[in-house]
Tab-separated table of C-alpha atoms in Angstrom:
chain	number	residue	atom	x	y	z
A	1	MET	CA	129.116	70.627	124.181
A	2	SER	CA	129.921	66.969	124.589
A	3	GLN	CA	129.472	65.288	127.930
A	4	SER	CA	132.544	63.983	129.730
A	5	SER	CA	133.315	60.407	130.700
A	6	ASP	CA	132.387	61.271	134.308
A	7	GLU	CA	128.985	62.441	133.107
A	8	MET	CA	128.627	59.212	131.153
A	9	ALA	CA	129.271	57.341	134.398
A	10	THR	CA	126.339	59.199	135.960
A	11	LEU	CA	124.172	58.335	132.963
A	12	SER	CA	125.194	54.680	133.107
A	13	ALA	CA	124.389	54.484	136.820
A	14	ALA	CA	121.118	56.430	136.714
A	15	ARG	CA	119.729	54.415	133.788
A	16	ARG	CA	119.802	51.183	135.776
A	17	SER	CA	116.937	49.793	137.775
A	18	ALA	CA	116.867	50.517	141.492
A	19	THR	CA	118.199	47.008	142.119
A	20	GLY	CA	120.878	47.440	139.471
A	21	LEU	CA	121.939	50.793	140.935
A	22	TRP	CA	122.211	49.282	144.382
A	23	GLU	CA	124.330	46.418	143.022
A	24	LEU	CA	126.619	48.854	141.174
A	25	THR	CA	127.263	50.907	144.290
A	26	GLN	CA	128.277	47.774	146.183
A	27	HIS	CA	131.376	47.743	143.982
A	28	ILE	CA	132.080	51.308	142.856
A	29	ASP	CA	130.946	54.881	143.552
A	30	GLY	CA	128.958	53.853	146.614
A	31	HIS	CA	129.431	57.298	148.170
A	32	PHE	CA	127.620	58.783	145.151
A	33	LEU	CA	124.513	56.672	145.789
A	34	PRO	CA	122.347	59.611	147.017
A	35	TYR	CA	123.146	61.602	143.869
A	36	TYR	CA	122.738	58.609	141.566
A	37	ALA	CA	119.396	57.793	143.198
A	38	PHE	CA	118.204	61.353	142.600
A	39	MET	CA	119.341	61.236	138.961
A	40	HIS	CA	117.646	57.846	138.579
A	41	LEU	CA	114.339	59.532	139.374
A	42	TRP	CA	115.217	62.599	137.273
A	43	LEU	CA	115.857	60.457	134.184
A	44	GLU	CA	112.302	59.165	134.335
A	45	PHE	CA	111.313	62.456	132.659
A	46	GLY	CA	113.933	62.533	129.919
A	47	GLN	CA	117.545	61.957	128.942
A	48	ALA	CA	118.307	64.937	126.701
A	49	GLN	CA	121.629	66.600	127.461
A	50	TRP	CA	120.054	69.839	128.704
A	51	TRP	CA	117.741	67.888	130.980
A	52	LEU	CA	120.601	65.867	132.458
A	53	ARG	CA	122.510	69.060	133.267
A	54	LEU	CA	119.555	71.052	134.576
A	55	PRO	CA	119.833	69.856	138.236
A	56	SER	CA	123.403	71.143	138.461
A	57	ALA	CA	122.322	74.470	136.974
A	58	ILE	CA	119.536	74.734	139.554
A	59	ALA	CA	121.966	73.868	142.356
A	60	THR	CA	124.279	76.624	141.114
A	61	GLY	CA	121.401	79.095	141.206
A	62	VAL	CA	120.542	78.036	144.755
A	63	ALA	CA	124.178	78.462	145.791
A	64	ALA	CA	124.298	81.950	144.257
A	65	SER	CA	121.103	82.961	146.094
A	66	LEU	CA	122.461	81.718	149.422
A	67	ILE	CA	125.785	83.468	148.771
A	68	ALA	CA	123.940	86.716	148.160
A	69	ASP	CA	121.997	86.423	151.419
A	70	LEU	CA	125.007	85.272	153.436
A	71	GLY	CA	127.016	88.197	152.079
A	72	ARG	CA	124.184	90.521	153.109
A	73	ARG	CA	124.172	89.062	156.623
A	74	LEU	CA	127.936	89.329	156.966
A	75	HIS	CA	128.290	92.827	155.531
A	76	SER	CA	125.648	94.408	153.293
A	77	LEU	CA	123.343	93.777	150.356
A	78	PRO	CA	125.923	95.106	147.845
A	79	ALA	CA	128.473	92.673	149.299
A	80	GLY	CA	126.090	89.748	148.850
A	81	VAL	CA	125.081	90.665	145.322
A	82	THR	CA	128.704	91.243	144.334
A	83	ALA	CA	129.781	87.903	145.797
A	84	ALA	CA	126.999	86.090	143.944
A	85	THR	CA	127.968	87.873	140.716
A	86	VAL	CA	131.599	86.855	141.103
A	87	TYR	CA	130.524	83.275	141.823
A	88	VAL	CA	128.285	82.751	138.804
A	89	PHE	CA	130.813	84.288	136.399
A	90	LEU	CA	133.711	82.041	137.441
A	91	PRO	CA	134.574	79.483	134.709
A	92	SER	CA	134.807	76.716	137.317
A	93	VAL	CA	131.238	77.424	138.427
A	94	SER	CA	129.991	77.438	134.837
A	95	TYR	CA	131.728	74.101	134.293
A	96	HIS	CA	130.210	72.360	137.297
A	97	GLY	CA	126.905	74.158	136.782
A	98	GLN	CA	126.493	72.215	133.557
A	99	ASN	CA	128.163	69.008	134.669
A	100	VAL	CA	126.161	65.861	135.370
A	101	ARG	CA	127.937	65.229	138.658
A	102	SER	CA	127.253	66.171	142.272
A	103	TYR	CA	129.852	68.920	142.728
A	104	ALA	CA	127.427	71.815	142.141
A	105	PHE	CA	125.212	70.271	144.832
A	106	ALA	CA	128.206	70.046	147.181
A	107	ALA	CA	128.948	73.738	146.732
A	108	ALA	CA	125.305	74.668	147.353
A	109	ALA	CA	125.180	72.469	150.455
A	110	ALA	CA	128.409	74.042	151.748
A	111	VAL	CA	126.884	77.520	151.460
A	112	LEU	CA	123.676	76.287	153.096
A	113	ALA	CA	125.681	74.880	156.019
A	114	ALA	CA	127.473	78.207	156.508
A	115	TRP	CA	124.206	80.116	156.167
A	116	THR	CA	122.410	77.986	158.774
A	117	LEU	CA	125.439	78.224	161.093
A	118	HIS	CA	125.357	82.008	160.913
A	119	ARG	CA	121.632	82.027	161.695
A	120	ALA	CA	122.070	79.603	164.597
A	121	VAL	CA	124.876	81.676	166.129
A	122	GLU	CA	123.515	85.167	165.497
A	123	GLU	CA	119.827	84.357	166.018
A	124	PRO	CA	119.893	81.685	168.754
A	125	GLU	CA	116.994	79.256	168.706
A	126	ARG	CA	116.967	75.520	169.156
A	127	ARG	CA	115.427	74.833	165.783
A	128	GLY	CA	118.231	76.828	164.184
A	129	TRP	CA	120.753	74.218	165.283
A	130	TRP	CA	118.600	71.403	163.932
A	131	LYS	CA	118.529	73.211	160.603
A	132	TYR	CA	122.301	73.350	160.754
A	133	ALA	CA	122.467	69.601	161.420
A	134	ALA	CA	120.211	68.972	158.406
A	135	ALA	CA	122.433	71.138	156.190
A	136	VAL	CA	125.536	69.243	157.321
A	137	ALA	CA	123.777	65.940	156.615
A	138	LEU	CA	122.937	67.146	153.103
A	139	LEU	CA	126.552	68.231	152.616
A	140	GLY	CA	127.838	64.742	153.400
A	141	CYS	CA	125.376	63.188	150.975
A	142	THR	CA	126.518	65.338	148.054
A	143	GLN	CA	130.260	64.675	148.128
A	144	VAL	CA	132.198	63.146	150.986
A	145	PHE	CA	135.231	65.429	150.804
A	146	ALA	CA	132.983	68.487	150.954
A	147	LEU	CA	132.716	67.739	154.686
A	148	LEU	CA	136.229	69.135	155.038
A	149	VAL	CA	134.730	72.644	154.975
A	150	LEU	CA	133.382	71.936	158.468
A	151	SER	CA	136.904	72.436	159.811
A	152	ALA	CA	136.390	76.133	159.140
A	153	HIS	CA	133.148	76.051	161.133
A	154	LEU	CA	134.993	74.618	164.115
A	155	LEU	CA	137.696	77.248	163.862
A	156	ALA	CA	135.284	80.199	163.604
A	157	VAL	CA	132.931	79.055	166.364
A	158	ALA	CA	135.855	78.281	168.674
A	159	LEU	CA	136.900	81.927	168.261
A	160	TYR	CA	133.329	83.051	168.916
A	161	GLY	CA	133.176	81.395	172.319
A	162	ARG	CA	133.303	78.078	174.114
A	163	GLY	CA	129.610	78.118	174.918
A	164	VAL	CA	128.571	78.287	171.282
A	165	LEU	CA	131.108	75.605	170.385
A	166	VAL	CA	129.662	73.246	172.999
A	167	ARG	CA	126.144	73.826	171.630
A	168	MET	CA	127.250	73.307	168.040
A	169	LEU	CA	129.257	70.104	168.372
A	170	PRO	CA	126.357	67.671	169.049
A	171	PHE	CA	124.416	68.981	166.053
A	172	MET	CA	127.484	68.898	163.820
A	173	ALA	CA	128.150	65.311	164.924
A	174	ALA	CA	124.553	64.309	164.200
A	175	GLY	CA	124.721	65.933	160.777
A	176	CYS	CA	127.987	64.165	159.981
A	177	ALA	CA	126.480	60.712	160.556
A	178	PRO	CA	125.330	60.172	156.929
A	179	GLY	CA	128.628	61.524	155.630
A	180	ALA	CA	130.530	59.132	157.893
A	181	VAL	CA	128.612	56.242	156.346
A	182	TRP	CA	129.430	57.363	152.809
A	183	ALA	CA	133.053	57.978	153.797
A	184	ALA	CA	133.299	54.411	155.083
A	185	VAL	CA	131.725	53.122	151.866
A	186	GLY	CA	134.142	55.179	149.799
A	187	PHE	CA	137.121	53.932	151.804
A	188	ASN	CA	136.118	50.330	151.145
A	189	GLU	CA	135.914	51.130	147.434
A	190	ARG	CA	139.160	53.110	147.284
A	191	HIS	CA	140.417	50.793	144.526
A	192	ALA	CA	138.185	52.828	142.196
A	193	ILE	CA	140.416	55.889	142.677
A	194	SER	CA	143.735	54.058	142.535
A	195	TRP	CA	144.566	56.219	139.510
A	196	ILE	CA	145.037	59.282	141.742
A	197	GLU	CA	148.711	60.117	142.232
A	198	LEU	CA	150.309	61.233	145.474
A	199	PRO	CA	150.284	65.066	145.463
A	200	ASP	CA	153.338	67.189	146.054
A	201	PRO	CA	153.347	70.709	147.547
A	202	THR	CA	153.140	72.292	144.103
A	203	VAL	CA	149.394	71.547	144.104
A	204	PHE	CA	148.948	74.571	146.349
A	205	LEU	CA	150.332	76.784	143.597
A	206	ALA	CA	147.434	75.613	141.431
A	207	LEU	CA	144.761	76.672	143.943
A	208	PRO	CA	143.911	79.909	142.060
A	209	CYS	CA	143.209	77.931	138.898
A	210	THR	CA	141.384	75.262	140.895
A	211	ALA	CA	139.073	77.830	142.466
A	212	ALA	CA	138.317	79.933	139.399
A	213	GLY	CA	138.746	77.444	136.572
A	214	THR	CA	141.416	79.435	134.724
A	215	ALA	CA	144.674	80.992	135.847
A	216	PRO	CA	143.838	84.645	134.948
A	217	ALA	CA	140.507	84.602	136.782
A	218	GLY	CA	142.107	82.722	139.659
A	219	TYR	CA	144.879	85.243	140.165
A	220	VAL	CA	142.392	88.123	140.297
A	221	LEU	CA	140.147	86.190	142.690
A	222	VAL	CA	143.008	85.237	145.011
A	223	ALA	CA	144.284	88.818	144.953
A	224	LEU	CA	140.876	90.081	146.108
A	225	ALA	CA	140.188	87.443	148.767
A	226	PRO	CA	142.945	88.450	151.260
A	227	ALA	CA	141.746	92.059	151.112
A	228	ALA	CA	138.574	91.180	153.055
A	229	PRO	CA	140.345	90.364	156.363
A	230	LEU	CA	142.478	93.497	156.006
A	231	LEU	CA	139.587	95.820	155.260
A	232	LEU	CA	137.336	94.372	157.972
A	233	ARG	CA	139.931	93.736	160.685
A	234	ARG	CA	138.534	96.434	162.997
A	235	HIS	CA	135.077	94.886	163.276
A	236	ARG	CA	134.946	91.887	165.614
A	237	PRO	CA	131.787	90.222	164.169
A	238	HIS	CA	133.184	90.627	160.690
A	239	ARG	CA	136.554	89.298	161.799
A	240	LEU	CA	134.994	86.109	163.188
A	241	TRP	CA	133.050	85.297	160.052
A	242	VAL	CA	135.861	86.307	157.747
A	243	THR	CA	137.927	83.726	159.654
A	244	LEU	CA	135.303	81.149	158.721
A	245	LEU	CA	135.497	82.179	155.060
A	246	ALA	CA	139.297	82.094	155.052
A	247	GLY	CA	139.313	78.673	156.698
A	248	TRP	CA	136.630	77.466	154.285
A	249	ALA	CA	138.890	78.391	151.374
A	250	LEU	CA	142.221	77.177	152.740
A	251	LEU	CA	141.718	74.330	155.223
A	252	PRO	CA	140.095	71.743	152.884
A	253	PRO	CA	143.037	71.633	150.432
A	254	ILE	CA	145.473	71.345	153.347
A	255	LEU	CA	143.445	68.540	154.930
A	256	LEU	CA	142.965	66.753	151.601
A	257	PHE	CA	146.717	66.954	151.028
A	258	GLY	CA	147.315	65.500	154.492
A	259	LEU	CA	144.820	62.678	153.939
A	260	SER	CA	146.557	61.810	150.697
A	261	HIS	CA	149.846	61.285	152.527
A	262	LEU	CA	148.448	59.649	155.662
A	263	ALA	CA	145.791	57.326	154.198
A	264	ALA	CA	145.573	57.106	150.398
A	265	PRO	CA	145.979	59.582	147.514
A	266	VAL	CA	142.678	61.487	147.207
A	267	TYR	CA	143.795	64.955	146.101
A	268	VAL	CA	141.809	65.882	142.993
A	269	ASP	CA	140.987	69.486	142.107
A	270	ARG	CA	137.268	68.936	141.652
A	271	TYR	CA	136.995	67.479	145.160
A	272	LEU	CA	137.661	71.030	146.383
A	273	PHE	CA	134.899	72.730	144.425
A	274	ALA	CA	132.882	73.225	147.641
A	275	THR	CA	135.496	75.820	148.678
A	276	VAL	CA	134.793	78.131	145.718
A	277	PRO	CA	131.859	80.000	147.375
A	278	ALA	CA	134.247	81.103	150.121
A	279	TYR	CA	136.513	82.822	147.586
A	280	ALA	CA	133.509	84.550	146.029
A	281	LEU	CA	132.251	85.739	149.434
A	282	LEU	CA	135.671	87.047	150.418
A	283	ALA	CA	135.892	88.894	147.101
A	284	GLY	CA	132.387	90.310	147.567
A	285	LEU	CA	133.132	91.550	151.075
A	286	ALA	CA	136.396	93.104	149.923
A	287	LEU	CA	134.809	94.885	146.958
A	288	ALA	CA	131.927	96.177	149.085
A	289	SER	CA	134.444	97.723	151.485
A	290	MET	CA	136.141	99.755	148.753
A	291	SER	CA	135.115	102.903	146.962
A	292	HIS	CA	132.462	102.436	144.278
A	293	VAL	CA	134.828	103.362	141.464
A	294	LEU	CA	137.584	100.978	142.557
A	295	ALA	CA	135.105	98.192	143.311
A	296	THR	CA	133.485	98.543	139.891
A	297	LEU	CA	136.874	98.487	138.183
A	298	LEU	CA	138.041	95.395	140.062
A	299	LEU	CA	134.728	93.578	139.554
A	300	ALA	CA	134.930	94.244	135.818
A	301	THR	CA	138.512	92.976	135.823
A	302	THR	CA	137.393	89.774	137.534
A	303	LEU	CA	134.610	89.161	135.037
A	304	ILE	CA	136.803	89.949	132.025
A	305	ALA	CA	139.572	87.663	133.327
A	306	GLY	CA	137.099	84.779	133.337
A	307	LEU	CA	135.699	85.478	129.857
A	308	PRO	CA	138.249	83.400	127.872
A	309	GLY	CA	137.536	80.445	130.147
A	310	GLN	CA	133.798	80.892	129.671
A	311	LEU	CA	134.170	80.885	125.885
A	312	ASP	CA	136.528	77.911	125.961
A	313	LEU	CA	134.097	75.966	128.122
A	314	ARG	CA	131.365	76.384	125.526
A	315	ARG	CA	133.339	74.668	122.797
A	316	GLU	CA	132.252	71.183	121.810
A	317	ASP	CA	135.203	69.746	123.730
A	318	GLY	CA	134.670	72.046	126.714
A	319	HIS	CA	134.265	69.011	128.977
A	320	HIS	CA	137.450	67.388	127.628
A	321	GLU	CA	136.014	64.375	125.773
A	322	ASN	CA	134.358	64.961	122.407
A	323	PHE	CA	132.088	62.029	121.661
A	324	PRO	CA	130.037	63.828	118.957
A	325	ARG	CA	133.156	64.454	116.863
A	326	ALA	CA	134.250	60.836	117.268
A	327	VAL	CA	130.821	59.749	116.023
A	328	ARG	CA	131.045	62.119	113.040
A	329	ILE	CA	134.496	60.894	112.037
A	330	ILE	CA	133.411	57.268	111.975
A	331	ALA	CA	130.057	58.058	110.344
A	332	TYR	CA	131.850	59.893	107.522
A	333	GLY	CA	134.381	57.162	106.804
A	334	ALA	CA	132.640	53.925	107.754
A	335	LEU	CA	131.862	51.291	105.105
A	336	PRO	CA	129.470	48.344	105.285
A	337	GLY	CA	131.139	45.530	107.179
A	338	ASP	CA	133.442	47.752	109.236
A	339	ALA	CA	134.070	46.753	112.830
A	340	ILE	CA	134.544	48.922	115.908
A	341	MET	CA	136.428	48.222	119.125
A	342	TYR	CA	136.859	50.257	122.307
A	343	GLY	CA	140.065	50.646	124.263
A	344	GLY	CA	137.881	51.004	127.346
A	345	SER	CA	134.456	49.427	127.085
A	346	TRP	CA	132.937	52.254	129.168
A	347	LEU	CA	133.603	54.601	126.224
A	348	ARG	CA	130.762	52.795	124.500
A	349	THR	CA	128.230	54.650	126.704
A	350	GLY	CA	129.277	58.022	125.274
A	351	MET	CA	129.335	56.808	121.679
A	352	LEU	CA	125.900	55.233	121.964
A	353	TYR	CA	124.438	58.311	123.644
A	354	TYR	CA	125.511	60.519	120.740
A	355	GLY	CA	124.128	58.269	118.017
A	356	GLY	CA	126.940	55.829	117.391
A	357	ARG	CA	124.861	52.664	117.700
A	358	ASP	CA	124.898	51.627	114.014
A	359	LEU	CA	128.211	53.072	112.852
A	360	ALA	CA	129.996	49.731	112.632
A	361	ASP	CA	129.778	46.146	113.892
A	362	ASP	CA	130.513	46.115	117.619
A	363	VAL	CA	132.367	42.826	117.350
A	364	LEU	CA	133.421	42.424	120.991
A	365	LEU	CA	130.116	43.271	122.683
A	366	ARG	CA	128.466	40.265	124.293
A	367	ASP	CA	125.540	42.020	125.999
A	368	PRO	CA	124.177	45.576	125.531
A	369	ALA	CA	123.690	45.978	129.298
A	370	PRO	CA	126.668	47.172	131.383
A	371	LEU	CA	128.216	44.803	133.891
A	372	PRO	CA	126.363	44.832	137.236
A	373	GLY	CA	129.390	45.910	139.253
A	374	SER	CA	131.069	48.453	136.961
A	375	PHE	CA	130.593	50.895	134.090
A	376	ASP	CA	132.184	48.446	131.645
A	377	TYR	CA	130.362	46.145	129.249
A	378	PRO	CA	130.729	42.361	128.881
A	379	GLU	CA	133.053	41.750	125.943
A	380	ARG	CA	134.746	38.917	124.116
A	381	THR	CA	138.453	38.415	124.690
A	382	ASP	CA	139.229	36.514	121.467
A	383	ILE	CA	139.973	39.595	119.368
A	384	ALA	CA	141.399	37.765	116.349
A	385	ALA	CA	138.354	35.501	116.094
A	386	ALA	CA	135.971	38.435	116.588
A	387	LEU	CA	137.576	40.275	113.655
A	388	ASP	CA	137.444	37.296	111.332
A	389	GLY	CA	135.823	38.439	108.081
A	390	HIS	CA	136.437	42.133	108.756
A	391	GLU	CA	139.023	44.045	106.766
A	392	ARG	CA	138.608	47.417	108.494
A	393	VAL	CA	138.265	48.180	112.181
A	394	TRP	CA	137.756	51.480	113.969
A	395	MET	CA	139.493	51.762	117.315
A	396	LEU	CA	138.586	54.292	120.026
A	397	TRP	CA	140.661	54.757	123.139
A	398	ARG	CA	141.349	57.348	125.788
A	399	GLY	CA	144.692	59.070	125.399
A	400	SER	CA	146.874	60.006	122.464
A	401	LEU	CA	148.845	57.973	119.938
A	402	ARG	CA	151.953	58.257	122.079
A	403	LYS	CA	150.293	57.891	125.439
A	404	ILE	CA	147.548	55.293	125.365
A	405	ALA	CA	145.599	55.505	128.616
A	406	THR	CA	143.246	52.579	127.988
A	407	GLY	CA	143.169	49.623	125.612
A	408	GLY	CA	146.853	49.243	124.792
A	409	GLU	CA	146.623	45.448	124.781
A	410	ARG	CA	143.768	45.524	122.279
A	411	ILE	CA	145.629	47.843	119.964
A	412	GLY	CA	148.604	45.533	120.228
A	413	ALA	CA	146.429	42.556	119.272
A	414	LEU	CA	145.505	44.163	115.945
A	415	VAL	CA	149.013	43.886	114.471
A	416	PRO	CA	149.323	40.075	114.805
A	417	ALA	CA	145.842	39.864	113.270
A	418	GLY	CA	147.203	41.578	110.141
A	419	PHE	CA	145.928	45.124	110.718
A	420	THR	CA	147.843	48.340	110.099
A	421	ARG	CA	146.876	51.789	111.305
A	422	ARG	CA	145.952	53.959	108.308
A	423	GLN	CA	144.754	57.154	109.924
A	424	ALA	CA	144.146	58.564	113.388
A	425	TRP	CA	142.395	61.577	114.845
A	426	ARG	CA	142.732	63.162	118.246
A	427	VAL	CA	139.346	64.234	119.587
A	428	GLY	CA	138.787	66.337	122.669
A	429	ARG	CA	141.414	67.825	124.911
A	430	ARG	CA	143.734	66.359	127.497
A	431	PRO	CA	143.624	63.499	128.263
A	432	SER	CA	141.666	63.420	124.977
A	433	MET	CA	140.504	60.431	122.967
A	434	THR	CA	141.885	58.915	119.788
A	435	VAL	CA	139.917	57.497	116.875
A	436	ALA	CA	141.993	55.315	114.564
A	437	LEU	CA	141.235	53.295	111.436
A	438	TYR	CA	143.040	49.978	110.988
A	439	THR	CA	142.944	47.976	107.739
A	440	ARG	CA	144.251	44.626	106.534
A	441	TRP	CA	145.240	45.771	103.043
A	442	ALA	CA	148.336	47.692	102.081
A	443	ASP	CA	146.848	50.476	100.000
A	444	PRO	CA	143.293	51.535	100.915
A	445	ALA	CA	143.075	53.678	97.783
A	446	SER	CA	143.416	50.580	95.604
A	447	ARG	CA	140.358	48.879	97.047
A	448	THR	CA	137.453	49.444	94.674
A	449	SER	CA	134.826	49.314	97.397
A	450	HIS	CA	136.555	52.054	99.351
A	451	ARG	CA	134.277	54.848	98.219
A	452	ARG	CA	135.127	57.473	100.828
A	453	ARG	CA	138.258	58.410	102.641
A	454	PRO	CA	137.543	59.549	106.203
A	455	ALA	CA	138.546	63.046	107.080
A	456	ALA	CA	138.623	64.999	110.298
A	457	GLN	CA	135.524	67.069	111.000
């Protein structure tokens, strides 16, 4: 399946030199610097799509293993195995497990932090708390908003006892130090997420879909999760750790919603992916507390509910954008001398990655290297002059024909230059991309050199 524009941002950042990466993160995505630095080293061994996505797949496997062991510690081996099974079969986990971003790492680090906390509390030793501090530090380096899961740690340990809370706080504070740095960096670069809208309370109705990836799987998952506190309410140790799991699932979205209204809009579904292991653990504990027949039936229902999402994810446009299809459309219809323009110059990274380098004359490009402080490329602004001598131009932008997300001013500049849109294709899913062919002549069929008419693939 095609990589998304977010994945292309990772590729653009990781391909740069160490100096270039540092300069980029002075302007945008500074809080992703640890992940970009790791991917910079990873790309030294290859840039194939499967290789780019392999780290996220490994992180997902690590998260599943930790979920299985944490479930065993909290309840039993069947509970752990069931929780891990639920986790790996969720469409949201499959998505981020093959996504070239840091969210799979954030989920794994969140489970590691909970796992080390349980060991430090239940098996007291000084080194156990240092391990917890290291896990928290890793969590903050994967994704800043993943640190919100620590609110559940505070809640659970406060219920456990004041003495444990006093011992935990210094180590939690030490572990949060790197995350505080990245949070400060991200706050200074908040202009990069100015596109995020202020959330309204209806976002909480979407939590099932956010957690599972699809509404059917989410409803089953959310129906199972509350059963764990009910089934385990008589056992004090279980009650304490189930409180942590419930807080892990519910507190981060509440806090992210509050931050959006108190500071700046930051509520985005994927920023909450670190909460998904909590839903899986709650489901695993609930299923392990039921009869074998009922548990098997409900587990099968959960897996079947996620199947349509799994199949949909594996389509070529499973990650929303569909750069390969855009390349095929232009390759099929392009003629010698055709030009190409991008409604957002960062789209060029995806087209070039999937073989679109020689499709048409990139008339606006001034330098093949991205700008030092962004994912965009240096381009000419004199569109009419750049298109002089070209009778056909391919235009690629993000959005649809009716709702142009990027590049509206460039599309508007084509009409005064004498161009008319002849055909357009929507590629990918919402927000999608649009490929359009503009020509200077009235009837493309009458032009003798027009040997092929482009068609959708």
